[in-house]
């Protein structure tokens, strides 16, 4: 999530309530923030997750990311049928004070978008790994998944990133 | 009010970076607004950031500290920005705004001296009252906004923005030298020995009344007293930057932590520590300008909608920097005007383009976001005169898409200043 800080940069700081609300059991807890990182998913260092099941990969932003953003008030999503590329922005998430681009962790064609987010953007906060999913992609190059971080690596990445700021 | 625009923050031009760099972008924004005086702070490490005397208190209370105008300040505490904003309007907020610069001008010529630099009718202010004003430059643009108080005929107390401190002080000093060289009697004292707390919201007055014998119901919006609060001699101004009733309390720094604790305790926990994030939402909802965003060197007070702050006598006489430009704008009307917007789609941010319904550029957003109180997008910006009437439909361009917007009267949330009925 390349974060585009406009106006009121609510900085760093958006490390708010850290209690995770995800239903799945956390396998790792960040030392500072206790954000949930799930097993079985792959992670981009721009804080998106991807879950590859059968022909489709589901994409969203991580608990760590939503936690730093704060309450999400608007989600911008692509339309079904468009192509997304690994590392390129496909949408945006807006919180009260921050705007963040969301990058696709994998290339392919968007086959479904989570339309519930237009009415209930807060699903990204309350359920980042489940109800707050953003798009489903038919991967054009599934081997791209190998370039992503595993849960342990992502947890370590978040810890290091937090420590650096 | 507004001494407090802490946030120069605001508008980083389409800056990209990770969330974790947001704090840095605050200072970066400042550096843009005022390259000479602030640029070095942009490069300074966190360890070089200045700390207010409440720093440890903030951290102990869960404050998320970020670099702001060379200071390490809380952007929020444990509450979300949304909850913090709502709680201020429902109960109350306590802000540490000690990074802002309090200043006293003293001497029998303090009033005529200050009148050369600001648009306010300082001579016409009653003792113990104040107003929002603007320091202008030779072109009629805005150097800073400030709340000034006439303590008496020989003492003016004012508060300027943290991010403008160096620039403002240099400006005042330069003019003071010239003024004194001609025999004027004025000197200054910078109140670095004091800290500044802002107590805002409906519980501000009842809470503070527990801590002072002075009858606060006799002090109206803009009023000022030097009085004992919680055992310390404080400067109290009934003002703020939220649109709510409230106070800014300049307290000797050695008493600041005790006073903050006493305020929170007397409110029985209803008044909560509130950071810069909610402060920005509150001031935007109140339609108040943030210097560096909504007002800049090239924007005149007339364009910014602060014509009301130009004293009647000053409109007739001029006598402040840039008066020719400003008086001409008063006569002819400005070419651009600050207005408010509601919009659909993503929240507008500063620098979002504003178009008319045909897609022609008519201006730019200077502040915007999602209003926690109204649960919808609000923004302020400048549009061409003639297109500024409430109800005018516009398009606001965000990430290449035009979203529907409508020009709206300010403030977005009604102000609740304590005025004589």
XYZ file of C-alpha atoms in Angstrom:
586
model
C 0.000 0.000 0.000
C 1.901 2.936 -1.154
C 0.540 5.553 1.066
C -0.199 8.856 -0.415
C -0.215 11.316 2.332
C -2.057 14.360 1.487
C -3.518 16.592 3.769
C -3.531 15.934 7.302
C -0.935 13.381 7.496
C -2.022 11.478 10.366
C 1.258 10.081 10.429
C 2.975 7.305 11.854
C 0.709 7.299 14.405
C -2.141 5.505 13.106
C -1.061 2.629 15.229
C -4.224 2.607 17.083
C -6.186 -0.007 18.723
C -4.243 -3.042 18.073
C -6.603 -5.737 19.126
C -7.197 -7.907 16.141
C -10.697 -8.769 15.210
C -9.942 -11.422 12.664
C -11.715 -14.673 13.272
C -8.890 -16.890 12.167
C -6.353 -17.773 14.741
C -3.252 -15.663 14.590
C -0.026 -17.456 14.116
C 2.199 -14.514 14.772
C 1.817 -11.428 16.787
C 3.788 -8.310 16.059
C 5.747 -7.378 19.086
C 4.594 -3.783 19.126
C 1.197 -3.928 17.686
C -0.206 -7.400 17.946
C -1.554 -7.232 14.435
C -2.663 -10.523 13.047
C -0.691 -12.241 10.306
C -2.310 -15.365 8.936
C -0.733 -18.617 7.854
C -1.480 -19.783 4.365
C -1.431 -16.310 2.826
C 1.282 -14.513 0.912
C 2.180 -10.905 1.609
C 3.577 -7.956 -0.333
C 5.879 -5.512 1.414
C 3.363 -2.817 0.501
C 1.015 -4.534 3.003
C -1.422 -6.429 0.825
C -2.226 -10.105 1.252
C -3.162 -12.684 -1.371
C -4.827 -16.033 -0.872
C -4.544 -18.375 -3.836
C -7.224 -21.066 -3.940
C -7.868 -23.017 -7.096
C -8.163 -20.730 -10.126
C -8.667 -17.543 -8.153
C -6.520 -15.366 -5.898
C -8.230 -13.118 -3.350
C -6.534 -9.836 -2.446
C -6.908 -7.423 0.458
C -4.868 -5.265 2.818
C -3.357 -6.647 5.993
C -4.455 -6.172 9.561
C -1.236 -4.271 10.124
C -2.105 -1.890 7.284
C -5.676 -1.234 8.376
C -4.424 -0.702 11.888
C -2.028 1.989 10.753
C -4.598 3.627 8.506
C -7.370 3.959 11.041
C -11.051 3.929 10.192
C -11.484 3.400 6.486
C -14.113 5.767 5.077
C -13.884 5.060 1.359
C -12.613 2.266 -0.846
C -11.935 2.708 -4.541
C -12.024 -0.544 -6.509
C -11.541 -1.461 -10.173
C -14.252 -3.040 -12.294
C -14.396 -6.713 -13.107
C -12.559 -7.587 -16.276
C -9.688 -5.144 -15.965
C -6.099 -6.325 -15.759
C -3.915 -5.737 -12.770
C -0.144 -6.102 -12.570
C 2.005 -7.169 -9.713
C 3.211 -4.134 -7.777
C 0.915 -1.695 -9.590
C -1.925 0.216 -7.958
C -5.434 -1.124 -8.571
C -7.370 0.957 -6.075
C -7.217 3.128 -3.010
C -8.226 3.129 0.598
C -9.073 6.368 2.381
C -9.138 6.886 6.108
C -10.107 10.054 7.918
C -6.694 11.560 7.370
C -4.832 9.438 4.882
C -5.087 8.186 1.325
C -3.356 5.010 0.383
C -2.911 3.325 -2.951
C -3.424 -0.394 -2.904
C -1.091 -2.449 -5.085
C -1.873 -5.829 -6.525
C 0.423 -8.556 -5.211
C -0.217 -10.593 -8.346
C -0.871 -10.005 -12.061
C -4.031 -11.136 -13.795
C -7.624 -10.292 -14.588
C -10.050 -9.032 -11.971
C -12.967 -11.475 -11.893
C -14.863 -10.118 -8.902
C -14.768 -7.079 -6.615
C -16.150 -6.780 -3.104
C -19.081 -4.471 -3.724
C -19.987 -4.516 -0.031
C -17.065 -2.181 0.567
C -18.796 0.716 -1.157
C -21.522 0.680 1.485
C -19.408 -0.644 4.347
C -15.783 0.450 3.955
C -15.291 -0.304 7.651
C -15.214 -4.025 6.819
C -11.567 -3.441 6.005
C -10.981 -2.554 9.650
C -13.239 -5.104 11.246
C -12.324 -8.051 9.043
C -9.291 -7.326 6.874
C -8.647 -10.954 5.924
C -12.226 -12.068 5.344
C -15.205 -9.755 4.826
C -12.857 -6.893 3.930
C -11.319 -8.603 0.899
C -11.042 -6.257 -2.079
C -10.681 -8.085 -5.384
C -10.478 -11.612 -6.796
C -7.963 -12.117 -9.569
C -7.452 -14.871 -12.102
C -3.655 -14.977 -12.010
C -1.847 -14.789 -15.331
C 1.413 -15.880 -13.809
C 0.938 -17.835 -10.574
C 4.697 -18.185 -10.129
C 4.687 -14.538 -9.044
C 3.427 -15.787 -5.710
C 6.880 -17.121 -4.991
C 8.309 -13.623 -4.937
C 5.995 -12.621 -2.083
C 6.632 -12.853 1.634
C 5.443 -15.710 3.808
C 3.764 -15.038 7.164
C 6.986 -15.221 9.159
C 8.863 -12.999 6.750
C 6.042 -10.487 6.659
C 5.827 -10.355 10.433
C 9.538 -9.669 10.613
C 9.213 -7.057 7.882
C 6.526 -5.204 9.836
C 8.575 -5.304 13.011
C 11.565 -3.875 11.245
C 9.530 -1.229 9.520
C 7.925 -0.144 12.770
C 11.285 -0.071 14.514
C 12.707 2.156 11.805
C 10.104 4.829 12.402
C -9.069 30.581 17.847
C -6.969 29.517 15.610
C -3.767 30.163 17.018
C -3.613 26.751 16.723
C -3.204 25.583 13.389
C -0.833 23.081 14.300
C -1.176 21.293 11.378
C 0.764 22.703 8.690
C 0.728 19.295 8.104
C -1.749 19.054 5.944
C -1.234 19.152 2.522
C 1.548 17.247 1.200
C 1.327 17.513 -2.519
C 0.419 14.102 -3.807
C 3.180 12.684 -1.798
C 3.721 9.005 -1.849
C 5.341 6.963 0.789
C 4.487 4.386 3.307
C 2.134 5.029 6.141
C 5.047 5.057 8.429
C 6.498 8.037 6.715
C 3.509 10.169 7.236
C 5.031 11.958 10.115
C 7.937 12.942 7.985
C 5.628 14.349 5.383
C 4.270 16.722 7.939
C 7.587 18.402 8.303
C 8.139 18.158 4.608
C 4.969 20.086 4.044
C 6.216 22.733 6.349
C 9.433 22.946 4.527
C 7.485 23.744 1.410
C 5.568 26.480 3.113
C 8.603 28.105 4.519
C 11.763 26.771 3.064
C 14.289 28.947 4.783
C 13.301 28.612 8.351
C 12.005 25.127 8.440
C 13.989 23.216 5.909
C 16.621 22.192 8.353
C 14.000 20.603 10.545
C 12.920 18.454 7.707
C 16.258 16.761 7.786
C 16.582 16.551 11.499
C 16.406 13.150 13.097
C 13.711 12.312 15.591
C 16.239 12.735 18.354
C 16.613 16.386 17.480
C 12.922 17.063 17.694
C 11.907 19.399 20.460
C 9.717 18.017 23.218
C 7.107 19.882 25.192
C 7.126 19.422 28.970
C 4.149 17.115 28.489
C 6.052 14.669 26.280
C 6.380 11.922 28.901
C 2.767 12.488 29.910
C 1.660 11.974 26.303
C 3.653 8.786 25.961
C 2.360 7.465 29.288
C -1.185 8.107 28.022
C -0.672 6.247 24.775
C 0.131 9.247 22.589
C 1.472 8.363 19.162
C 4.254 10.864 18.750
C 5.101 12.246 15.324
C 7.390 14.982 14.055
C 5.491 18.185 13.605
C 7.051 21.571 12.842
C 10.258 20.480 14.525
C 8.462 19.088 17.571
C 7.520 15.612 18.618
C 3.766 15.880 19.094
C 0.894 13.420 19.632
C -1.101 12.823 16.474
C -3.579 10.758 18.460
C -3.862 8.735 21.654
C -5.655 5.454 22.210
C -8.930 6.665 20.711
C -9.326 6.734 16.960
C -9.399 10.128 15.251
C -13.088 9.570 14.598
C -13.898 8.908 18.270
C -11.641 11.723 19.457
C -13.354 14.227 17.186
C -16.819 13.160 18.309
C -15.843 13.230 21.972
C -14.636 16.817 21.698
C -18.048 17.944 20.489
C -19.936 15.761 22.940
C -17.744 16.203 26.027
C -14.392 17.829 25.601
C -10.787 17.647 24.491
C -7.495 18.638 26.018
C -4.716 19.444 23.553
C -1.080 20.197 24.210
C -0.311 23.095 21.889
C 2.898 24.150 23.587
C 4.724 23.998 20.296
C 2.971 27.201 19.333
C 4.766 30.397 20.123
C 3.377 32.761 22.753
C 4.696 36.270 22.638
C 4.157 39.484 24.582
C 4.697 42.932 23.135
C 5.216 45.557 25.815
C 5.685 49.299 25.848
C 3.480 52.317 25.432
C 3.678 52.080 21.631
C 2.845 48.370 21.414
C -0.529 49.042 19.827
C 0.601 51.359 17.015
C 3.547 49.053 16.379
C 1.391 45.949 15.987
C -1.108 47.807 13.823
C 1.608 48.255 11.204
C 1.832 44.478 10.856
C -1.745 43.211 11.240
C -5.200 44.003 9.865
C -6.978 44.202 13.225
C -8.200 47.350 14.911
C -5.964 46.780 17.930
C -6.540 50.271 19.276
C -10.260 49.609 19.247
C -10.059 46.388 21.263
C -11.235 46.667 24.856
C -8.634 45.753 27.457
C -8.732 42.026 28.155
C -10.165 41.087 24.767
C -8.682 39.742 21.583
C -9.346 38.626 18.053
C -8.103 36.506 15.234
C -5.890 38.502 12.944
C -3.465 38.144 10.062
C 0.121 39.306 9.632
C 0.325 40.613 6.078
C 3.235 41.129 3.716
C 3.819 44.012 1.313
C 1.702 42.325 -1.338
C -1.243 41.876 0.980
C -0.545 38.150 1.326
C -0.582 36.294 4.604
C 2.585 35.703 6.620
C 0.662 33.980 9.397
C -2.591 34.083 11.287
C -2.572 34.727 14.992
C -4.853 35.329 17.928
C -3.906 38.605 19.536
C -5.090 39.882 22.898
C -4.903 43.402 24.207
C -4.047 42.779 27.835
C -3.925 46.548 28.327
C -2.743 49.582 26.379
C 0.894 48.643 26.928
C 0.780 44.863 26.660
C -0.315 42.686 23.741
C -0.254 38.907 24.076
C -0.303 36.836 20.907
C 0.181 33.274 19.771
C 1.641 32.354 16.389
C 1.979 29.053 14.568
C 4.806 26.738 15.467
C 5.737 26.273 11.846
C 5.890 30.023 11.310
C 7.760 30.895 14.491
C 11.149 31.678 12.977
C 9.676 33.548 10.062
C 7.246 35.518 12.224
C 9.798 36.443 14.835
C 12.261 37.596 12.173
C 9.517 39.691 10.572
C 8.446 41.266 13.853
C 12.024 41.855 14.939
C 12.958 43.593 11.708
C 10.047 45.975 11.959
C 10.578 46.467 15.677
C 14.160 47.609 15.085
C 13.031 50.198 12.567
C 10.187 51.282 14.825
C 12.458 51.696 17.830
C 15.049 53.533 15.764
C 12.393 56.174 15.192
C 11.851 56.427 18.926
C 8.974 53.961 19.337
C 8.593 52.285 22.728
C 8.056 48.566 22.214
C 9.870 45.391 23.253
C 8.982 41.722 23.260
C 9.138 38.700 25.473
C 8.892 35.216 23.977
C 7.094 32.979 26.437
C 9.366 29.969 26.229
C 8.934 29.602 29.997
C 5.277 28.753 29.462
C 3.313 25.859 28.012
C -0.002 26.104 26.206
C -2.990 23.835 26.737
C -6.222 24.051 24.775
C -9.366 22.861 26.560
C -12.314 22.625 24.180
C -15.862 21.363 24.143
C -19.058 21.668 26.172
C -17.366 20.463 29.365
C -14.468 22.920 29.056
C -16.002 25.658 31.189
C -17.584 23.459 33.884
C -14.351 21.511 34.216
C -12.100 24.535 34.391
C -14.430 26.234 36.877
C -13.421 23.579 39.415
C -9.845 24.826 39.187
C -10.241 28.582 39.534
C -12.102 31.059 41.737
C -12.649 33.473 38.862
C -16.206 33.359 37.501
C -15.716 31.971 34.012
C -19.272 32.844 33.003
C -18.073 36.470 32.881
C -15.414 35.741 30.285
C -16.827 35.650 26.761
C -15.404 34.423 23.470
C -12.226 36.375 22.776
C -11.904 37.408 26.441
C -8.627 37.225 28.331
C -7.608 37.142 32.004
C -4.445 36.598 33.975
C -5.618 34.430 36.832
C -4.817 31.597 39.186
C -5.711 28.159 37.868
C -4.876 25.089 39.931
C -2.373 27.135 41.913
C -0.469 28.630 38.987
C -0.670 32.082 37.422
C -2.057 31.516 33.937
C -3.008 33.517 30.857
C -6.499 32.415 29.962
C -8.064 33.165 26.562
C -11.581 32.047 25.718
C -10.793 30.851 22.237
C -9.908 27.718 20.335
C -9.567 25.956 17.051
C -12.480 23.545 17.095
C -15.615 25.677 16.764
C -16.550 24.669 20.312
C -16.566 26.832 23.407
C -13.257 26.543 25.211
C -10.030 28.031 26.410
C -6.369 28.266 25.689
C -4.372 28.280 28.886
C -0.801 29.534 28.976
C 0.657 27.996 32.134
C 4.166 28.209 33.603
C 5.821 25.074 32.261
C 6.627 23.634 35.691
C 2.872 23.497 36.393
C 1.719 22.222 32.997
C 1.607 18.494 33.734
C -0.236 19.043 37.020
C -2.772 21.239 35.290
C -3.342 18.693 32.507
C -3.884 15.948 35.084
C -6.217 18.131 37.133
C -8.358 18.974 34.090
C -8.735 15.336 33.088
C -9.529 14.339 36.655
C -12.087 17.095 37.266
C -13.918 16.100 34.097
C -14.192 12.580 35.480
C -12.507 11.250 32.396
C -14.962 12.785 29.962
C -12.493 15.330 28.658
C -9.873 13.294 26.862
C -6.409 13.975 25.599
C -6.724 14.689 21.888
C -4.038 14.781 19.233
C -3.292 16.683 16.083
C -5.337 14.312 13.918
C -8.679 15.095 15.541
C -7.649 18.711 15.924
C -7.447 18.965 12.156
C -10.831 17.312 11.660
C -12.354 19.664 14.219
C -10.966 22.827 12.694
C -11.991 21.734 9.214
C -15.545 21.023 10.384
C -15.499 24.486 11.984
C -14.426 26.032 8.667
C -11.226 27.429 10.166
C -8.141 28.014 8.071
C -4.938 26.122 8.508
C -1.984 28.303 7.664
C 0.153 26.655 5.003
C -2.909 25.053 3.455
C -5.860 27.372 3.353
C -3.789 30.499 3.679
C -0.382 31.215 2.278
C 1.982 34.018 1.390
C 0.095 34.752 -1.812
C -3.428 34.628 -0.368
C -4.923 37.825 1.018
C -7.277 37.915 4.015
C -10.046 39.114 1.679
C -9.664 36.069 -0.553
C -9.531 33.859 2.547
C -12.896 35.162 3.733
C -11.395 37.022 6.675
C -12.654 40.444 5.636
C -14.536 40.562 8.941
C -11.165 40.641 10.720
C -10.159 43.895 9.024
C -11.192 46.592 11.454
C -13.534 49.281 10.151
C -11.027 51.989 10.992
C -8.288 49.979 9.270
C -10.364 49.793 6.078
C -10.574 53.558 6.077
C -7.036 54.297 7.141
C -4.937 51.361 5.941
C -1.515 51.641 7.527
C -0.623 47.932 7.498
C 1.646 46.092 5.083
C -0.066 45.452 1.775
C -2.973 47.743 2.648
C -3.145 49.141 -0.908
C -3.732 45.667 -2.350
C -6.196 44.678 0.333
C -8.199 47.902 0.253
C -8.425 47.661 -3.517
C -9.737 44.113 -3.230
C -12.297 45.319 -0.720
C -13.470 47.902 -3.219
C -13.381 45.762 -6.361
C -13.911 42.289 -4.926
C -11.255 39.561 -4.943
C -10.702 37.367 -8.007
C -10.816 34.154 -5.967
C -12.616 33.211 -2.775
C -12.385 30.534 -0.121
C -15.485 28.342 0.007
C -16.636 25.068 1.521
C -17.732 21.926 -0.327
C -19.655 18.752 0.265
C -18.772 16.005 -2.174
C -19.416 12.399 -3.076
C -16.798 9.749 -3.825
C -13.428 9.721 -2.124
C -12.681 12.540 0.329
C -11.093 15.529 -1.440
C -7.593 16.392 -0.248
C -5.567 19.511 -0.710
C -4.614 20.174 -4.339
C -7.597 18.277 -5.740
C -8.726 20.182 -8.832
C -12.124 21.882 -8.831
C -14.018 22.151 -12.115
C -17.316 23.648 -13.147
C -19.979 21.368 -14.535
C -18.491 21.655 -18.013
C -15.109 20.445 -16.832
C -13.326 23.795 -16.845
C -10.826 24.386 -14.057
C -12.135 26.897 -11.527
C -9.905 26.287 -8.532
C -8.279 23.944 -6.093
C -9.043 22.253 -2.773
C -6.814 23.392 0.114
C -8.092 21.119 2.907
C -10.432 18.205 2.837
C -11.403 14.981 4.459
C -14.138 12.893 5.911
C -16.126 14.663 8.609
C -16.463 12.440 11.670
C -19.473 14.445 12.850
C -21.355 14.744 9.577
C -20.242 11.374 8.222
C -19.618 12.824 4.803
C -16.843 14.449 2.809
C -16.083 18.080 3.506
C -13.479 20.356 1.967
C -12.368 23.946 1.649
C -10.737 25.524 -1.339
C -10.537 28.533 -3.612
C -12.712 29.150 -6.653
C -13.075 32.051 -9.039
C -15.323 34.836 -7.836
C -18.774 34.571 -9.318
C -18.711 30.807 -9.002
C -18.520 30.943 -5.220
C -22.207 31.036 -4.271
C -23.571 28.347 -1.981
C -25.416 25.748 -4.004
C -23.138 26.015 -7.051
C -22.477 22.560 -8.436
C -18.870 21.618 -9.091
C -16.721 18.615 -9.919
C -13.796 17.650 -7.731
C -11.155 15.616 -9.505
C -9.575 12.834 -7.488
C -7.202 10.322 -9.082
C -8.386 11.393 -12.503
C -12.096 10.972 -11.798
C -14.550 13.834 -11.486
C -16.790 13.581 -8.426
C -19.922 15.616 -7.732
C -19.568 18.452 -5.271
C -21.545 21.461 -4.174
C -20.397 24.745 -2.675
C -21.573 25.018 0.889
C -21.603 27.677 3.555
C -18.987 27.558 6.293
C -18.764 26.368 8.980
C -19.855 22.807 8.269
C -20.628 22.221 11.940
C -22.230 25.191 13.741
C -19.885 27.075 16.069
C -20.695 27.186 19.769
C -18.636 30.119 20.937
C -19.653 31.544 24.311
C -21.030 34.991 23.583
C -23.229 37.362 25.581
C -26.859 36.508 24.876
